[in-house]
PDB file of C-alpha atoms in Angstrom:
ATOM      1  CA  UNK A   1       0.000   0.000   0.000  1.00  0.00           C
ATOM      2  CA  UNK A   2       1.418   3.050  -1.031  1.00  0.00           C
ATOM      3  CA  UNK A   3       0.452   6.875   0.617  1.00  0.00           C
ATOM      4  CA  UNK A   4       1.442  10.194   0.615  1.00  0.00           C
ATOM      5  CA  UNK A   5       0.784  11.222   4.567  1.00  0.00           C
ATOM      6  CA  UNK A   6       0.218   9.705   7.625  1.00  0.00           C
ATOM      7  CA  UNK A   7      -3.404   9.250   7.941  1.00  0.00           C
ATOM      8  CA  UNK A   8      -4.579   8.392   4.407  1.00  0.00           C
ATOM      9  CA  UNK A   9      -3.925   5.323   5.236  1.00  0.00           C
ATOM     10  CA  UNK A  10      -7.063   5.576   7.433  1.00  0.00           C
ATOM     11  CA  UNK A  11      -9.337   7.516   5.122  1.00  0.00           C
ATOM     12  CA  UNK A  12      -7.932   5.720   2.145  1.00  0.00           C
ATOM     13  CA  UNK A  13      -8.170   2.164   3.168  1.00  0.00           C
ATOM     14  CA  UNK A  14      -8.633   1.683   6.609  1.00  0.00           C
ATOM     15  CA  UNK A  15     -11.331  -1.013   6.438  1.00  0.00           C
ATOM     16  CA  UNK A  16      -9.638  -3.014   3.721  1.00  0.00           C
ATOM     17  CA  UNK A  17      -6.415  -2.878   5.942  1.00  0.00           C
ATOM     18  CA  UNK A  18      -8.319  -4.378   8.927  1.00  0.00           C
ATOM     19  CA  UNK A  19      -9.978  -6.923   7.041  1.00  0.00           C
ATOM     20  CA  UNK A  20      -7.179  -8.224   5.094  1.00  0.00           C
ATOM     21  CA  UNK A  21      -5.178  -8.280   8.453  1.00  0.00           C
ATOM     22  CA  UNK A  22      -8.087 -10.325  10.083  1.00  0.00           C
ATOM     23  CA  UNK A  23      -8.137 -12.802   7.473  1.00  0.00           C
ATOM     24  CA  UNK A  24      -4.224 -13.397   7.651  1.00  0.00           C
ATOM     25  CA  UNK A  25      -2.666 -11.164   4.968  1.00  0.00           C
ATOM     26  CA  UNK A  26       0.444  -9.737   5.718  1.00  0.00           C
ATOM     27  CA  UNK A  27      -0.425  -5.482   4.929  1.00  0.00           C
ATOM     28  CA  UNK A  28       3.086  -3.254   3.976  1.00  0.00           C
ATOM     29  CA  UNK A  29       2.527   0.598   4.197  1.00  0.00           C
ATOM     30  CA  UNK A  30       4.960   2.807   2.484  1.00  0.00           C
ATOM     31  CA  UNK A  31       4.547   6.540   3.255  1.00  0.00           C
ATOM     32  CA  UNK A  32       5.746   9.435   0.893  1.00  0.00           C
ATOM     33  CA  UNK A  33       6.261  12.298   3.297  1.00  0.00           C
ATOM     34  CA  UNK A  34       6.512  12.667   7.055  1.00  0.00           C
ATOM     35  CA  UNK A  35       2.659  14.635   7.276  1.00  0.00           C
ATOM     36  CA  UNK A  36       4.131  17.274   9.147  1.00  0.00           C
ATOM     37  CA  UNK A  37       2.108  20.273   7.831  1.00  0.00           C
ATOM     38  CA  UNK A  38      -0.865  18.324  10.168  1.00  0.00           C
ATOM     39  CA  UNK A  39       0.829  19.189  13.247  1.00  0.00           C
ATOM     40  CA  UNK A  40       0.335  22.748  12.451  1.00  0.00           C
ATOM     41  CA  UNK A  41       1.294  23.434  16.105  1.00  0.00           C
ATOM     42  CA  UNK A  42       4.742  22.499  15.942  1.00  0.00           C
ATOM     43  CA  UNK A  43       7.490  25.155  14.703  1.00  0.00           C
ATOM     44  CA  UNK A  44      10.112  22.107  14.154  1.00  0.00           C
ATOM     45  CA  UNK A  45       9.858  20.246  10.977  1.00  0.00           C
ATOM     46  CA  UNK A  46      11.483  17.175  13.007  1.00  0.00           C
ATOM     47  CA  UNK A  47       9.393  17.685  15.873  1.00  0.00           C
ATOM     48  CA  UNK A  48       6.145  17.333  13.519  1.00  0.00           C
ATOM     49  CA  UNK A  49       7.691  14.219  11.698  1.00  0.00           C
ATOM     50  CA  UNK A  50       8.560  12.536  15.004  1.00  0.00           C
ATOM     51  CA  UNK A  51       4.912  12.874  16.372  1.00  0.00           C
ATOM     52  CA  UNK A  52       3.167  12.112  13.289  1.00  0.00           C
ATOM     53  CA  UNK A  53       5.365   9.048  13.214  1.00  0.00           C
ATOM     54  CA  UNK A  54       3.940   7.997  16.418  1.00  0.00           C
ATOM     55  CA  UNK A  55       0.356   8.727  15.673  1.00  0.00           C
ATOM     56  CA  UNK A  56       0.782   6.905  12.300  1.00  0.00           C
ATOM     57  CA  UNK A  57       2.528   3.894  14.107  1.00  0.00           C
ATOM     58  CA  UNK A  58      -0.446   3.578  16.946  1.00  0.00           C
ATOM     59  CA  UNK A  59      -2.796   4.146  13.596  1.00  0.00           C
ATOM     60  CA  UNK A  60      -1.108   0.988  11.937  1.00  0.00           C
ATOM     61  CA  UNK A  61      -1.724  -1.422  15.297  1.00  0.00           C
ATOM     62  CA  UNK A  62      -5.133  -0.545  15.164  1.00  0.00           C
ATOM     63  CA  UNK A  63      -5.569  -1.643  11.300  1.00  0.00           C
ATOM     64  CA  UNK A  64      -3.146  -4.545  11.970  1.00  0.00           C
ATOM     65  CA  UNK A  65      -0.658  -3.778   9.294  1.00  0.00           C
ATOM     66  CA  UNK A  66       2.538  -5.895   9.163  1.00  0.00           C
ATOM     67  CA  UNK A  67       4.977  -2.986   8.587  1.00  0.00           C
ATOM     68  CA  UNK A  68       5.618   0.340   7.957  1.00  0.00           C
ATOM     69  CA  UNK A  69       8.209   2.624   6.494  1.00  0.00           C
ATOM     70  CA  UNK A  70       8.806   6.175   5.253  1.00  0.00           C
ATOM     71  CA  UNK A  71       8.963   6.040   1.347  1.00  0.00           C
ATOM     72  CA  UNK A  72      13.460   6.641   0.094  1.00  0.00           C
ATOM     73  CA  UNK A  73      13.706   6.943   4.077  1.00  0.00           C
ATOM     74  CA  UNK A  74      11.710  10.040   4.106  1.00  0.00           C
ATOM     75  CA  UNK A  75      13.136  12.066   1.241  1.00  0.00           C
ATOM     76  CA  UNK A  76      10.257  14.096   0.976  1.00  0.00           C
ATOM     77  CA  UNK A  77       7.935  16.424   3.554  1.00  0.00           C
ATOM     78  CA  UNK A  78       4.647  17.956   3.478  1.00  0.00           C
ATOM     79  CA  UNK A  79       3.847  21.143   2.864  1.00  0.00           C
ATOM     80  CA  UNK A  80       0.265  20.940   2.804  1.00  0.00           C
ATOM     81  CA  UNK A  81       0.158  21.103  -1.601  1.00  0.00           C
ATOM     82  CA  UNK A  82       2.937  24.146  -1.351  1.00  0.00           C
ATOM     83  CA  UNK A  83       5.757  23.294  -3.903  1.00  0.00           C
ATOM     84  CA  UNK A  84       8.777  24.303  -1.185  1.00  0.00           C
ATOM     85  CA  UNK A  85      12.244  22.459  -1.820  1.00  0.00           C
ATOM     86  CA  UNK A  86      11.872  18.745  -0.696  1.00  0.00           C
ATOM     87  CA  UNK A  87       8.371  18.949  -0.582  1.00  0.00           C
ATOM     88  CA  UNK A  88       6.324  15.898  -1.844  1.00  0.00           C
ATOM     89  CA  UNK A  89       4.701  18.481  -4.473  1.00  0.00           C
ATOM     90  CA  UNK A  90       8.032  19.322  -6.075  1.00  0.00           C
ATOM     91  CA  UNK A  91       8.936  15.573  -6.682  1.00  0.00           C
ATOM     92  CA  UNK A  92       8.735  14.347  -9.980  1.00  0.00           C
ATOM     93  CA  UNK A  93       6.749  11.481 -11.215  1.00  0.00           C
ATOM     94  CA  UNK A  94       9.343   9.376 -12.831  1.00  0.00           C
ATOM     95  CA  UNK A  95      11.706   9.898  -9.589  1.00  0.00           C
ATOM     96  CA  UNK A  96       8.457   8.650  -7.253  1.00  0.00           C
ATOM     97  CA  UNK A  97       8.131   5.807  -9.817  1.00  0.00           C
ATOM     98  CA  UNK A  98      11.592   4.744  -9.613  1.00  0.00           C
ATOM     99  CA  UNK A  99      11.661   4.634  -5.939  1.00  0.00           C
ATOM    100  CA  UNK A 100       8.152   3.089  -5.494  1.00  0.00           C
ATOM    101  CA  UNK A 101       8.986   0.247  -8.390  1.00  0.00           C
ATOM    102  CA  UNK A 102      12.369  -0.337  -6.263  1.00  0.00           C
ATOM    103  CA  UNK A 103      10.234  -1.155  -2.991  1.00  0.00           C
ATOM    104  CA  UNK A 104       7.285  -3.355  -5.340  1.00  0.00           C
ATOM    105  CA  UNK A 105      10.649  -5.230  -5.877  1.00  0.00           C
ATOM    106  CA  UNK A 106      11.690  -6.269  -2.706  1.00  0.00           C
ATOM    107  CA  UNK A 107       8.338  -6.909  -1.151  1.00  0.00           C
ATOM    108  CA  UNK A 108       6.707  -8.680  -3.953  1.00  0.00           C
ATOM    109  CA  UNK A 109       3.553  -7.672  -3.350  1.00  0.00           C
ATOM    110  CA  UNK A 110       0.220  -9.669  -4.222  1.00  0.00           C
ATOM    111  CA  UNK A 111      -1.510  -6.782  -5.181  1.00  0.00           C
ATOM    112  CA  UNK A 112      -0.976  -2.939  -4.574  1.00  0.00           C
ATOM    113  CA  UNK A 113      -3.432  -0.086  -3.129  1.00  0.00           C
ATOM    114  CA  UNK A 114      -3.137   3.485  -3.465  1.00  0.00           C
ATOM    115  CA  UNK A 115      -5.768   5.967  -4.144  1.00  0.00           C
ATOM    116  CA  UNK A 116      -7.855   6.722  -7.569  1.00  0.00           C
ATOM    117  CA  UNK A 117      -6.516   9.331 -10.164  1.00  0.00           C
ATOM    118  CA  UNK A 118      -8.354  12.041  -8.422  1.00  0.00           C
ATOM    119  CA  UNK A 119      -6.693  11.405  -5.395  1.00  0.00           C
ATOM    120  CA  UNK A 120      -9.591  10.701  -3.322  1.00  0.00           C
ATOM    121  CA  UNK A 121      -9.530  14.244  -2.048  1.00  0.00           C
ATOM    122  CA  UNK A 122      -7.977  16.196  -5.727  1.00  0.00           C
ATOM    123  CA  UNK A 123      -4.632  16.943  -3.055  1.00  0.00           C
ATOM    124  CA  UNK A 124      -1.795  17.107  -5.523  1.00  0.00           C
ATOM    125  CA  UNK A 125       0.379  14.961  -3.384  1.00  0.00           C
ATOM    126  CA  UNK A 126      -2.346  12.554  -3.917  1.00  0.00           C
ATOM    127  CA  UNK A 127      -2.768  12.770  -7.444  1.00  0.00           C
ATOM    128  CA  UNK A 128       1.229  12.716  -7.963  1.00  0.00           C
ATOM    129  CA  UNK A 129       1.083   9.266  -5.938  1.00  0.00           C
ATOM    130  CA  UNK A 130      -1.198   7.691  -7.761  1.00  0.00           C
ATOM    131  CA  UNK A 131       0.507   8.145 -11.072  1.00  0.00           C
ATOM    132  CA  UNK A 132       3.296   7.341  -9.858  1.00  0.00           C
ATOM    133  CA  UNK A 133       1.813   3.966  -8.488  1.00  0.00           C
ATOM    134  CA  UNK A 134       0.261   3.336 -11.309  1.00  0.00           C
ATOM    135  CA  UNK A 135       3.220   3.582 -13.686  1.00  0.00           C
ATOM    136  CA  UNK A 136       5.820   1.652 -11.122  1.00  0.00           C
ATOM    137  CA  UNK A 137       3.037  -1.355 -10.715  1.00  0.00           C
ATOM    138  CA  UNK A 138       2.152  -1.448 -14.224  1.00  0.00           C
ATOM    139  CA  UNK A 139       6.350  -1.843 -15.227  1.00  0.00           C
ATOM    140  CA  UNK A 140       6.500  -4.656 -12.382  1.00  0.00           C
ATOM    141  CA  UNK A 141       3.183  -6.132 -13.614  1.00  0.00           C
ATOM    142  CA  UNK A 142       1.613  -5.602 -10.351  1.00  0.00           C
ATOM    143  CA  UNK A 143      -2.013  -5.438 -10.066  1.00  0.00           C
ATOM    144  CA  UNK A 144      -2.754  -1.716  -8.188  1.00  0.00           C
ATOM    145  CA  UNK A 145      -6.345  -0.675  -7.121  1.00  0.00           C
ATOM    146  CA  UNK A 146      -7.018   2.964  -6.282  1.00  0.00           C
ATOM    147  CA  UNK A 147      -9.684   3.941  -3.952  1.00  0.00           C
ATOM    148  CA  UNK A 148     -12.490   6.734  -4.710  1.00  0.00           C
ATOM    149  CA  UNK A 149     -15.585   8.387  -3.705  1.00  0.00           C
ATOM    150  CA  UNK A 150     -18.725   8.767  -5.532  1.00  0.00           C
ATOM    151  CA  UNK A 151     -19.579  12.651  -6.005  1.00  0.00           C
ATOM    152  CA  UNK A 152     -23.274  10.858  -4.444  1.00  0.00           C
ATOM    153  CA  UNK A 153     -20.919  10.084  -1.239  1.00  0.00           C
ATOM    154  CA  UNK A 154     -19.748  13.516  -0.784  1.00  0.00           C
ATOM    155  CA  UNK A 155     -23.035  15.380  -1.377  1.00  0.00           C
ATOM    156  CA  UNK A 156     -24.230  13.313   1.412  1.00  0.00           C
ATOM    157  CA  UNK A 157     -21.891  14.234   3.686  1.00  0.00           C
ATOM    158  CA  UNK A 158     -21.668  18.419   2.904  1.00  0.00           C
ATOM    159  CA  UNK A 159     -25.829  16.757   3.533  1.00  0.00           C
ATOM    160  CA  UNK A 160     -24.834  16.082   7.163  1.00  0.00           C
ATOM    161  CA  UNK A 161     -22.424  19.181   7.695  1.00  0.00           C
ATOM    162  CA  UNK A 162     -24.823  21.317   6.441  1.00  0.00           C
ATOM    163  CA  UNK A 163     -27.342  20.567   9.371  1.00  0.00           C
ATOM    164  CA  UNK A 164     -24.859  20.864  11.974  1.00  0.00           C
ATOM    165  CA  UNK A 165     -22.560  23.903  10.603  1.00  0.00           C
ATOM    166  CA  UNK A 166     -25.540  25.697   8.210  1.00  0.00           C
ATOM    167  CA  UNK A 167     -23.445  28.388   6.172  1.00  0.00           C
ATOM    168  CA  UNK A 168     -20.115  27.192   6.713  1.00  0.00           C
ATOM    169  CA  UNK A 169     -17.853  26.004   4.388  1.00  0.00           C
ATOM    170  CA  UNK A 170     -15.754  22.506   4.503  1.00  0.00           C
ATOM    171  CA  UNK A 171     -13.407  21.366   2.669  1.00  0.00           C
ATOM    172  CA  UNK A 172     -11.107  22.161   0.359  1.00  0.00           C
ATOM    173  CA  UNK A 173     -13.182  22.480  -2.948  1.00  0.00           C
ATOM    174  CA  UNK A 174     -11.144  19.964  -4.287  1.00  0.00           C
ATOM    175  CA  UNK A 175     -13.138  17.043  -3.883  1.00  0.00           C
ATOM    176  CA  UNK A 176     -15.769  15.812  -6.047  1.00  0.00           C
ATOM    177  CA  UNK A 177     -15.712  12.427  -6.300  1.00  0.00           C
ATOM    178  CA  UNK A 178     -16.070  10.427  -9.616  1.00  0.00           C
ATOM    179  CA  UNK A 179     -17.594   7.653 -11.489  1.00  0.00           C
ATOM    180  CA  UNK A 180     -15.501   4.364 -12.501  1.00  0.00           C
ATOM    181  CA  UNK A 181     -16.574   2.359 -15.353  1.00  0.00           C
ATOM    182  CA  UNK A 182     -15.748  -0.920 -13.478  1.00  0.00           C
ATOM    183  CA  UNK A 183     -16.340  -0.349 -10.019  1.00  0.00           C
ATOM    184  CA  UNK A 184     -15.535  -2.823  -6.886  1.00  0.00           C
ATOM    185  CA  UNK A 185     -17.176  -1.865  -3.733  1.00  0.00           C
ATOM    186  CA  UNK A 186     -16.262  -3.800  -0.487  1.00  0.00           C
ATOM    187  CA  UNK A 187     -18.406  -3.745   2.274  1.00  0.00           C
ATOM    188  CA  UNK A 188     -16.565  -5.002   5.415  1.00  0.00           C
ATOM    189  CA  UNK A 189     -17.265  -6.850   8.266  1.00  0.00           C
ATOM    190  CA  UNK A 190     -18.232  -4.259  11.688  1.00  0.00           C
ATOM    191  CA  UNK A 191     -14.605  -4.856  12.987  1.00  0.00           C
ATOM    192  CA  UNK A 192     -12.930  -3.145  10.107  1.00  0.00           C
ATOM    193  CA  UNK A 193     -15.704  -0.961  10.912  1.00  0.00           C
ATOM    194  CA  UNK A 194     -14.139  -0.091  14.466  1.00  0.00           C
ATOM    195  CA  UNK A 195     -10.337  -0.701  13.868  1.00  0.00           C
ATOM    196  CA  UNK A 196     -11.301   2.112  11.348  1.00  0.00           C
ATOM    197  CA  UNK A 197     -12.636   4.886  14.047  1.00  0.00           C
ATOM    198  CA  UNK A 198      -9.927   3.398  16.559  1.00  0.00           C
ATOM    199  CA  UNK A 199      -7.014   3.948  14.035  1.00  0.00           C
ATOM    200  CA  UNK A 200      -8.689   7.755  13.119  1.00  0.00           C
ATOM    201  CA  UNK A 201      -9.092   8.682  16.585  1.00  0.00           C
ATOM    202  CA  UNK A 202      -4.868   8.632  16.882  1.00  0.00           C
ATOM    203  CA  UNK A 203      -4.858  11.242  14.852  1.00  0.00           C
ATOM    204  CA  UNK A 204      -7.434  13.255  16.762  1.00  0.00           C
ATOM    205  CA  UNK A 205      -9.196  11.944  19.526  1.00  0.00           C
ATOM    206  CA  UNK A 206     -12.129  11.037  18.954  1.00  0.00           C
ATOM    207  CA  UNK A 207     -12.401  12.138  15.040  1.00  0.00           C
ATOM    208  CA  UNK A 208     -13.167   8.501  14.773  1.00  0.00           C
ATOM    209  CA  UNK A 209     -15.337   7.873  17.695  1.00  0.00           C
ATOM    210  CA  UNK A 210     -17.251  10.750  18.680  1.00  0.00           C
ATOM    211  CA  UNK A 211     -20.155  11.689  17.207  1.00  0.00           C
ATOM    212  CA  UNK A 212     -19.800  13.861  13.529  1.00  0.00           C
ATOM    213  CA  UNK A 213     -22.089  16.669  16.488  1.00  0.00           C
ATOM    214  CA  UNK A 214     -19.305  16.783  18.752  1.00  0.00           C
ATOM    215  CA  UNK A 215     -16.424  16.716  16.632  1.00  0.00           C
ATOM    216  CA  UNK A 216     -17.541  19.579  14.477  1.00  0.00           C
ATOM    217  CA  UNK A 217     -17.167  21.582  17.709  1.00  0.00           C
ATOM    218  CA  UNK A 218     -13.812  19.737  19.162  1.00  0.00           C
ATOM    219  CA  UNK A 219     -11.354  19.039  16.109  1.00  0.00           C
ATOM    220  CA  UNK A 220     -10.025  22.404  15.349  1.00  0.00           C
ATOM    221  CA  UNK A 221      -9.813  22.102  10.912  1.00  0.00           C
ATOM    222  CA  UNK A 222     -12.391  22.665   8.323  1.00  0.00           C
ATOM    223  CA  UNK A 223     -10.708  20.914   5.680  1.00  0.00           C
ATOM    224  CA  UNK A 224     -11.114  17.293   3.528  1.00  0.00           C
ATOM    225  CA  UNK A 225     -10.178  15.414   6.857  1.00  0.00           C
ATOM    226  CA  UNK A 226     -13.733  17.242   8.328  1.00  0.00           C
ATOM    227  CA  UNK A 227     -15.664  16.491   5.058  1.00  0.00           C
ATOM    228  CA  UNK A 228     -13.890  12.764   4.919  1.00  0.00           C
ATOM    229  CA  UNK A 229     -15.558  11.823   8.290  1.00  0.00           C
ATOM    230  CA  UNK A 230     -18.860  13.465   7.325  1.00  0.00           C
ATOM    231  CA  UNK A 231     -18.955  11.297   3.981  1.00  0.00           C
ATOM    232  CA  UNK A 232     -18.108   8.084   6.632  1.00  0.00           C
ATOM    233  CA  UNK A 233     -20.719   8.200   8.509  1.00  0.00           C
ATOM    234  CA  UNK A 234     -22.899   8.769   5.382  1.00  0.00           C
ATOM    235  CA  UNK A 235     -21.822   5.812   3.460  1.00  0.00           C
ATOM    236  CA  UNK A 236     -20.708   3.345   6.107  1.00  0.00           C
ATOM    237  CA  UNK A 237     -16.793   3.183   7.847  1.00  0.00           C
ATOM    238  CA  UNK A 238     -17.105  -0.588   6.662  1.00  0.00           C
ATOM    239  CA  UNK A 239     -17.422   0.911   2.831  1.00  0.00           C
ATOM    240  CA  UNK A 240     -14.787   1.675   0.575  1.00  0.00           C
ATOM    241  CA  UNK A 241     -14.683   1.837  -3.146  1.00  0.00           C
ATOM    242  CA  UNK A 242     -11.778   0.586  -5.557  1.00  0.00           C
ATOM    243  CA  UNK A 243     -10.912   0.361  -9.046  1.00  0.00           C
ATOM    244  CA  UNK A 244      -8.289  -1.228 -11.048  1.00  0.00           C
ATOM    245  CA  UNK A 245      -6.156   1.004 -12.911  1.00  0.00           C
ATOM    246  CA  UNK A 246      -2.848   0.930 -15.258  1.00  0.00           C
ATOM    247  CA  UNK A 247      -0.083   3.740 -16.204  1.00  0.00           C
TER     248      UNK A 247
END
């Protein structure tokens, strides 16, 4: 499985991770950049990377995956989309491909996840991940299956925002989901369902647990991660759509 930050992972494919884990499947996570523009209330990049390494590490017991690792030892950082020098946004696709076909190598993978060519969310990090993926898989003949959201799934949850924060706006813009012309839809069992909200919540308590009425007021951002738990609770935390895709 291949991300760009610590906690897509979660959003991304959090109840495939704990079902596949159940079932006996050994789960590898590679992570592009360090996530650091999330812990906005950090002035050390280092300092940000270290606790976002812990939060994605107590994240990855809750799914069950096997193993973990930063992506060319964590070359790049976020910057939140900003092209800065090292960012994740300045790397180029054929230098993300060559790293990402080098690790396909070595852990011979059965099959590869990543998100969908809209990145799930439209983040550019995303999006730049996903071709990359796509291209490395495709030259080590790797099956890869991006996950996406129906623009149905996120009208329903800007649905449930809208009757708890009426006028506000959430979210990014960027996200607006998609239609695939050969869809898979898995439908978990309910303790993906929970590993799911337990693996969210180390990111922010209770963004996973508490109810979408009390987090509105408790987690501090009004971004995709906001509009991402909205749409969960709309569709289901035990539903996630995929779809097979080549360079």
């Amino acid at each position: 499985m291949l991300t760009a930050h610590p906690d897509d992972e979660v959003f991304a494919h959090g109840a495939a991770i704990a079902m596949l884990s159940q079932q006996g499947s050994r789960v590898v996570l590679r992570t592009a950049s360090g996530g650091e523009a999330a812990e906005n209330d950090v002035t050390s990049s280092g300092e940000a990377r270290r606790r976002r390494a812990a939060r994605l590490d107590a994240a990855c017991t809750r799914l069950g995956v096997s193993e973990w690792n930063w992506l060319a030892e964590g070359r790049w950082t976020d910057t939140a989309g900003r092209p800065t020098p090292g960012s994740l946004t300045t790397a180029s696709v054929s230098d993300l491909t060559e790293v990402i076909a080098d690790q396909i190598q070595k852990i011979i993978p059965d099959v590869v996840l990543t998100v969908g060519p809209d990145g799930l969310t439209g983040h550019p990090d995303h999006i730049l991940i996903h071709r990359a993926v796509a291209a490395a898989a495709a030259s080590c003949d790797v099956p890869v299956f991006g996950s996406y959201l129906l623009p149905a799934d996120i009208a329903q949850g800007r649905d449930l925002l809208a009757t708890i924060l009426p006028g506000e706006r959430v979210g990014s813009g960027r996200m607006t989901g998609r239609h695939e012309p050969s869809p898979t839809t898995l439908a978990a069992p309910a303790h993906a369902a929970e590993a799911r909200r337990a693996a969210l919540d180390e990111y922010a308590k209770g963004l996973g647990t508490s109810a979408l009425t009390e987090v509105v007021h408790v987690f501090p951002g009004r971004g995709d991660s906001l509009l991402l738990r909205a749409v969960l609770d709309a569709i289901g935390w035990q539903t996630e759509r995929y779809a097979r895709h080549t360079a």
